[in-house]
Short mmCIF file of C-alpha atoms in Angstrom, two decimals:
data_model
loop_
_atom_site.label_atom_id
_atom_site.label_comp_id
_atom_site.label_asym_id
_atom_site.label_seq_id
_atom_site.Cartn_x
_atom_site.Cartn_y
_atom_site.Cartn_z
CA UNK G 17 -4.13 3.14 16.30
CA UNK G 18 -2.22 1.02 13.75
CA UNK G 19 -4.69 -1.85 14.11
CA UNK G 20 -7.70 0.43 13.77
CA UNK G 21 -6.30 2.03 10.63
CA UNK G 22 -5.64 -1.37 9.10
CA UNK G 23 -9.18 -2.51 9.89
CA UNK G 24 -10.48 0.66 8.24
CA UNK G 25 -8.33 0.11 5.15
CA UNK G 26 -9.11 -3.59 4.63
CA UNK G 27 -12.36 -4.18 6.54
CA UNK G 28 -14.75 -2.77 3.92
CA UNK G 29 -13.00 -4.65 1.12
CA UNK G 30 -13.19 -7.90 3.11
CA UNK G 31 -16.91 -7.49 3.79
CA UNK G 32 -17.81 -6.55 0.21
CA UNK G 33 -15.67 -9.40 -1.16
CA UNK G 34 -17.51 -11.88 1.05
CA UNK G 35 -20.88 -10.56 -0.12
CA UNK G 36 -19.82 -10.69 -3.77
CA UNK G 37 -18.51 -14.22 -3.31
CA UNK G 38 -21.83 -15.19 -1.72
CA UNK G 39 -23.79 -13.73 -4.64
CA UNK G 40 -21.60 -15.49 -7.23
CA UNK G 41 -21.74 -18.71 -5.23
CA UNK G 42 -25.53 -18.56 -5.18
CA UNK G 43 -25.55 -18.51 -8.99
CA UNK G 44 -23.12 -21.43 -9.37
CA UNK G 45 -24.08 -25.06 -8.76
CA UNK G 46 -23.95 -25.84 -5.04
CA UNK G 47 -20.97 -28.21 -5.32
CA UNK G 48 -18.93 -25.82 -7.45
CA UNK G 49 -19.73 -22.82 -5.24
CA UNK G 50 -18.77 -24.71 -2.09
CA UNK G 51 -15.52 -25.93 -3.67
CA UNK G 52 -14.55 -22.40 -4.73
CA UNK G 53 -15.29 -21.03 -1.26
CA UNK G 54 -13.35 -23.78 0.53
CA UNK G 55 -10.35 -23.41 -1.79
CA UNK G 56 -10.35 -19.64 -1.34
CA UNK G 57 -10.59 -19.93 2.44
CA UNK G 58 -7.83 -22.55 2.55
CA UNK G 59 -5.55 -20.36 0.41
CA UNK G 60 -6.12 -17.39 2.69
CA UNK G 61 -5.34 -19.46 5.80
CA UNK G 62 -2.14 -20.75 4.18
CA UNK G 63 -1.06 -17.18 3.46
CA UNK G 64 -1.97 -16.08 6.98
CA UNK G 65 0.52 -18.54 8.48
CA UNK G 66 3.24 -17.37 6.10
CA UNK G 67 3.36 -20.32 3.70
CA UNK G 68 3.62 -19.75 -0.03
CA UNK G 69 4.72 -16.16 0.43
CA UNK G 70 7.15 -16.06 -2.48
CA UNK G 71 4.57 -17.40 -4.93
CA UNK G 72 1.90 -15.03 -3.58
CA UNK G 73 4.19 -12.03 -4.04
CA UNK G 74 4.92 -13.09 -7.62
CA UNK G 75 1.19 -13.24 -8.39
CA UNK G 76 -0.20 -10.34 -6.35
CA UNK G 77 2.71 -7.91 -6.87
CA UNK G 78 3.76 -9.22 -10.30
CA UNK G 79 7.27 -9.55 -8.92
CA UNK G 80 10.08 -12.00 -9.60
CA UNK G 81 13.32 -13.16 -8.03
CA UNK G 82 16.41 -10.99 -8.46
CA UNK G 83 18.85 -11.97 -11.16
CA UNK G 84 22.46 -12.51 -10.12
CA UNK G 85 23.42 -9.13 -11.64
CA UNK G 86 20.60 -7.35 -9.80
CA UNK G 87 21.52 -9.03 -6.52
CA UNK G 88 25.13 -7.98 -6.99
CA UNK G 89 24.08 -4.39 -7.69
CA UNK G 90 22.03 -4.22 -4.48
CA UNK G 91 24.60 -6.06 -2.36
CA UNK G 92 26.48 -2.93 -1.14
CA UNK G 93 23.23 -1.33 0.08
CA UNK G 94 22.23 -4.58 1.77
CA UNK G 95 25.64 -4.77 3.44
CA UNK G 96 25.36 -1.18 4.67
CA UNK G 97 21.95 -1.90 6.18
CA UNK G 98 23.39 -4.94 7.97
CA UNK G 99 26.14 -2.72 9.37
CA UNK G 100 23.44 -0.40 10.70
CA UNK G 101 21.70 -3.23 12.51
CA UNK G 102 18.97 -4.08 9.99
CA UNK G 103 18.74 -7.92 9.76
CA UNK G 104 18.59 -8.15 5.98
CA UNK G 105 19.62 -11.80 6.13
CA UNK G 106 16.13 -12.69 7.31
CA UNK G 107 14.48 -10.97 4.35
CA UNK G 108 14.03 -11.89 0.71
CA UNK G 109 14.25 -9.35 -2.12
CA UNK G 110 12.08 -9.51 -5.23
CA UNK G 111 11.83 -7.03 -8.09
CA UNK G 112 8.78 -5.67 -9.90
CA UNK G 113 9.44 -5.09 -13.57
CA UNK G 114 8.03 -1.99 -15.20
CA UNK G 115 7.77 -0.05 -11.94
CA UNK G 116 9.61 3.19 -12.72
CA UNK G 117 9.48 5.06 -9.37
CA UNK G 118 12.39 4.37 -7.04
CA UNK G 119 10.66 2.45 -4.25
CA UNK G 120 10.90 -0.55 -1.98
CA UNK G 121 7.75 -1.87 -0.31
CA UNK G 122 7.21 -4.51 2.33
CA UNK G 123 5.10 -7.56 1.58
CA UNK G 124 4.16 -10.28 4.03
CA UNK G 125 6.48 -11.57 6.72
CA UNK G 126 9.83 -11.55 4.98
CA UNK G 127 9.68 -10.03 1.48
CA UNK G 128 10.75 -6.63 0.21
CA UNK G 129 9.62 -5.79 -3.34
CA UNK G 130 11.97 -3.34 -5.02
CA UNK G 131 11.00 -1.48 -8.17
CA UNK G 132 12.82 -1.84 -11.45
CA UNK G 133 13.44 1.89 -11.14
CA UNK G 134 15.44 1.39 -7.94
CA UNK G 135 17.52 -1.37 -9.51
CA UNK G 136 18.18 0.81 -12.57
CA UNK G 137 19.15 3.79 -10.40
CA UNK G 138 21.60 1.60 -8.45
CA UNK G 139 23.11 0.12 -11.62
CA UNK G 140 23.49 3.55 -13.23
CA UNK G 141 24.95 5.00 -10.01
CA UNK G 142 22.31 7.71 -9.86
CA UNK G 143 22.03 7.43 -6.07
CA UNK G 144 24.69 7.56 -3.36
CA UNK G 145 25.06 4.33 -1.45
CA UNK G 146 23.50 5.67 1.75
CA UNK G 147 20.38 6.82 -0.14
CA UNK G 148 20.08 3.42 -1.80
CA UNK G 149 20.26 1.80 1.62
CA UNK G 150 17.74 4.25 3.08
CA UNK G 151 15.14 3.51 0.38
CA UNK G 152 15.68 -0.24 0.70
CA UNK G 153 15.69 0.05 4.49
CA UNK G 154 12.30 1.75 4.45
CA UNK G 155 10.68 -1.29 2.84
CA UNK G 156 12.63 -3.63 5.08
CA UNK G 157 11.60 -1.67 8.16
CA UNK G 158 7.91 -2.00 7.29
CA UNK G 159 8.31 -5.78 7.07
CA UNK G 160 10.29 -5.98 10.30
CA UNK G 161 7.65 -3.92 12.10
CA UNK G 162 5.12 -6.71 11.47
CA UNK G 163 2.52 -4.30 10.11
CA UNK G 164 2.14 -6.12 6.77
CA UNK G 165 2.50 -9.73 7.90
CA UNK G 166 -1.15 -10.51 7.00
CA UNK G 167 -1.42 -8.27 3.94
CA UNK G 168 -0.88 -11.02 1.36
CA UNK G 169 -3.83 -12.98 2.75
CA UNK G 170 -5.95 -9.84 2.79
CA UNK G 171 -4.94 -8.89 -0.75
CA UNK G 172 -5.94 -12.36 -1.94
CA UNK G 173 -9.28 -12.39 -0.08
CA UNK G 174 -10.23 -8.95 -1.41
CA UNK G 175 -9.62 -9.77 -5.09
CA UNK G 176 -13.41 -9.57 -5.83
CA UNK G 177 -13.51 -6.04 -4.38
CA UNK G 178 -10.41 -5.06 -6.32
CA UNK G 179 -11.93 -6.39 -9.55
CA UNK G 180 -15.16 -4.45 -8.96
CA UNK G 181 -13.26 -1.31 -8.06
CA UNK G 182 -10.97 -1.65 -11.08
CA UNK G 183 -14.00 -2.02 -13.35
CA UNK G 184 -15.65 1.06 -11.87
CA UNK G 185 -12.45 3.11 -12.13
CA UNK G 186 -11.96 2.01 -15.74
CA UNK G 187 -15.50 2.96 -16.73
CA UNK G 188 -15.20 6.29 -14.95
CA UNK G 189 -11.90 7.03 -16.70
CA UNK G 190 -13.24 6.02 -20.11
CA UNK G 191 -16.45 8.04 -19.90
CA UNK G 192 -15.50 10.88 -17.60
CA UNK G 193 -15.85 13.34 -20.49
CA UNK G 194 -19.61 12.72 -20.49
CA UNK G 195 -21.39 15.16 -18.13
CA UNK G 196 -23.97 12.53 -17.00
CA UNK G 197 -21.15 10.23 -15.89
CA UNK G 198 -19.48 12.98 -13.87
CA UNK G 199 -22.81 13.94 -12.31
CA UNK G 200 -23.62 10.30 -11.54
CA UNK G 201 -20.30 9.86 -9.74
CA UNK G 202 -20.60 13.11 -7.83
CA UNK G 203 -24.13 12.23 -6.73
CA UNK G 204 -23.54 8.49 -6.48
CA UNK G 205 -25.35 8.32 -3.15
CA UNK G 206 -28.55 9.24 -5.03
CA UNK G 207 -27.88 6.65 -7.73
CA UNK G 208 -27.17 3.99 -5.08
CA UNK G 209 -30.32 4.91 -3.16
CA UNK G 210 -32.50 4.61 -6.29
CA UNK G 211 -30.91 1.28 -7.28
CA UNK G 212 -31.30 -0.09 -3.77
CA UNK G 213 -34.93 1.01 -3.64
CA UNK G 214 -35.63 -0.70 -6.97
CA UNK G 215 -34.01 -3.91 -5.76
CA UNK G 216 -35.99 -3.74 -2.54
CA UNK G 217 -39.21 -3.21 -4.47
CA UNK G 218 -38.81 -6.66 -6.04
CA UNK G 219 -37.73 -8.12 -2.67
CA UNK G 220 -34.09 -8.61 -3.64
CA UNK G 221 -32.95 -7.56 -0.21
CA UNK G 222 -29.40 -8.90 -0.46
CA UNK G 223 -28.81 -6.99 -3.69
CA UNK G 224 -30.25 -3.85 -2.11
CA UNK G 225 -27.98 -4.28 0.92
CA UNK G 226 -24.89 -4.73 -1.26
CA UNK G 227 -25.71 -1.64 -3.35
CA UNK G 228 -26.25 0.43 -0.21
CA UNK G 229 -23.03 -0.83 1.39
CA UNK G 230 -20.90 -0.25 -1.71
CA UNK G 231 -22.36 3.23 -2.13
CA UNK G 232 -21.55 4.16 1.46
CA UNK G 233 -18.06 2.69 1.33
CA UNK G 234 -17.23 4.62 -1.84
CA UNK G 235 -17.05 7.71 0.38
CA UNK G 236 -15.16 6.10 3.26
CA UNK G 237 -12.63 3.73 1.72
CA UNK G 238 -10.33 6.33 0.14
CA UNK G 239 -9.75 8.33 3.39
CA UNK G 240 -9.21 5.12 5.33
CA UNK G 241 -6.75 3.80 2.75
CA UNK G 242 -4.83 7.09 2.81
CA UNK G 243 -4.65 6.87 6.61
CA UNK G 244 -3.22 3.34 6.38
CA UNK G 245 -0.69 4.42 3.72
CA UNK G 246 0.39 7.23 6.06
CA UNK G 247 0.81 4.72 8.88
CA UNK G 248 2.98 2.46 6.71
CA UNK G 249 5.10 5.43 5.65
CA UNK G 250 5.58 6.52 9.26
CA UNK G 251 6.52 3.01 10.38
CA UNK G 252 9.13 2.76 7.63
CA UNK G 253 10.47 6.22 8.46
CA UNK G 254 10.82 5.27 12.11
CA UNK G 255 12.79 2.14 11.22
CA UNK G 256 15.07 4.18 8.95
CA UNK G 257 15.59 6.70 11.75
CA UNK G 258 16.52 3.93 14.19
CA UNK G 259 19.04 2.61 11.66
CA UNK G 260 20.71 6.02 11.53
CA UNK G 261 19.82 6.69 7.90
CA UNK G 262 17.25 9.46 8.35
CA UNK G 263 19.50 12.10 6.81
CA UNK G 264 20.10 9.93 3.75
CA UNK G 265 16.38 9.30 3.27
CA UNK G 266 15.68 13.02 3.69
CA UNK G 267 18.16 13.91 0.96
CA UNK G 268 16.56 11.35 -1.34
CA UNK G 269 13.06 12.69 -0.69
CA UNK G 270 14.15 16.27 -1.38
CA UNK G 271 15.74 15.16 -4.65
CA UNK G 272 12.38 13.77 -5.73
CA UNK G 273 10.14 16.63 -4.62
CA UNK G 274 10.14 19.93 -2.78
CA UNK G 275 6.44 19.94 -1.94
CA UNK G 276 5.24 21.05 1.51
CA UNK G 277 4.27 17.45 2.28
CA UNK G 278 7.82 16.25 1.63
CA UNK G 279 9.27 19.03 3.78
CA UNK G 280 6.95 18.04 6.61
CA UNK G 281 8.06 14.43 6.27
CA UNK G 282 11.72 15.45 6.26
CA UNK G 283 11.13 17.58 9.35
CA UNK G 284 9.56 14.57 11.09
CA UNK G 285 12.50 12.40 10.04
CA UNK G 286 15.33 14.67 11.12
CA UNK G 287 13.71 17.01 13.62
CA UNK G 288 14.13 20.75 13.76
CA UNK G 289 17.45 22.23 12.81
CA UNK G 290 19.84 22.63 15.69
CA UNK G 291 20.51 26.29 16.35
CA UNK G 292 23.42 27.61 18.43
CA UNK G 293 22.50 28.86 21.86
CA UNK G 294 23.12 32.57 22.13
CA UNK G 295 24.06 34.18 25.40
CA UNK G 296 25.03 37.65 26.48
CA UNK G 297 28.71 37.82 27.23
CA UNK G 298 29.34 40.19 30.11
CA UNK G 299 32.59 42.16 29.99
CA UNK G 300 35.17 41.30 32.60
CA UNK G 301 35.41 43.69 35.48
#
């Protein structure tokens, strides 16, 4: 199930990125296009085997190494995780500046990216130590599960898709107040069908295929990505539970939100409340 969800989350982006790269490469001179493709493929293979992970995290996650003060602030939480059997010594911590939410996410084979918000909360003593460790342990658990070992390579290879999607999202956000734009997005399958038919009419079959594929994936990618995000969350929760920090993570989650979704997650983390067994006490004869 985990593998299928990951294929659903990244597969469309990989396919579309390859098609976009092919189209761009066809426009460039043959030597330049081939060089770009070979360099991109070599970079992805390097990332797949785990090399250059620190540099890739700095670029793709806009993260940096911890300062000595930040490392000292997180040291008690790291030590507590080690006491609970989480091998933090095999992992590397990096911090993402400007990220306000208190989070820790796994990246690659051995990197946990903590938010600046988490570091600030630790420094300001806004969280108890066990909750700090639980949040950090969630990101560490995702890495240790192996679920994201290839994600850096996939993130790099799908940069063309991310650029196209970012452009589309930006245009939609900028012009969403225009009724035609809202209607075009709602009925985008019609727009894609017309554009594909026009491309096919002038025998631009590859362009027509790309338009059709992107239009279809616009409906499928979001549910698949949400399913993969749910899988990552569940894997991290399971690792936290095995480390004996489920209660601490539950208290942290309830501090952040009291939504039904959070209560369901807390219930999955800690299980149903233990109720005393009642029995009828018979009077002595």
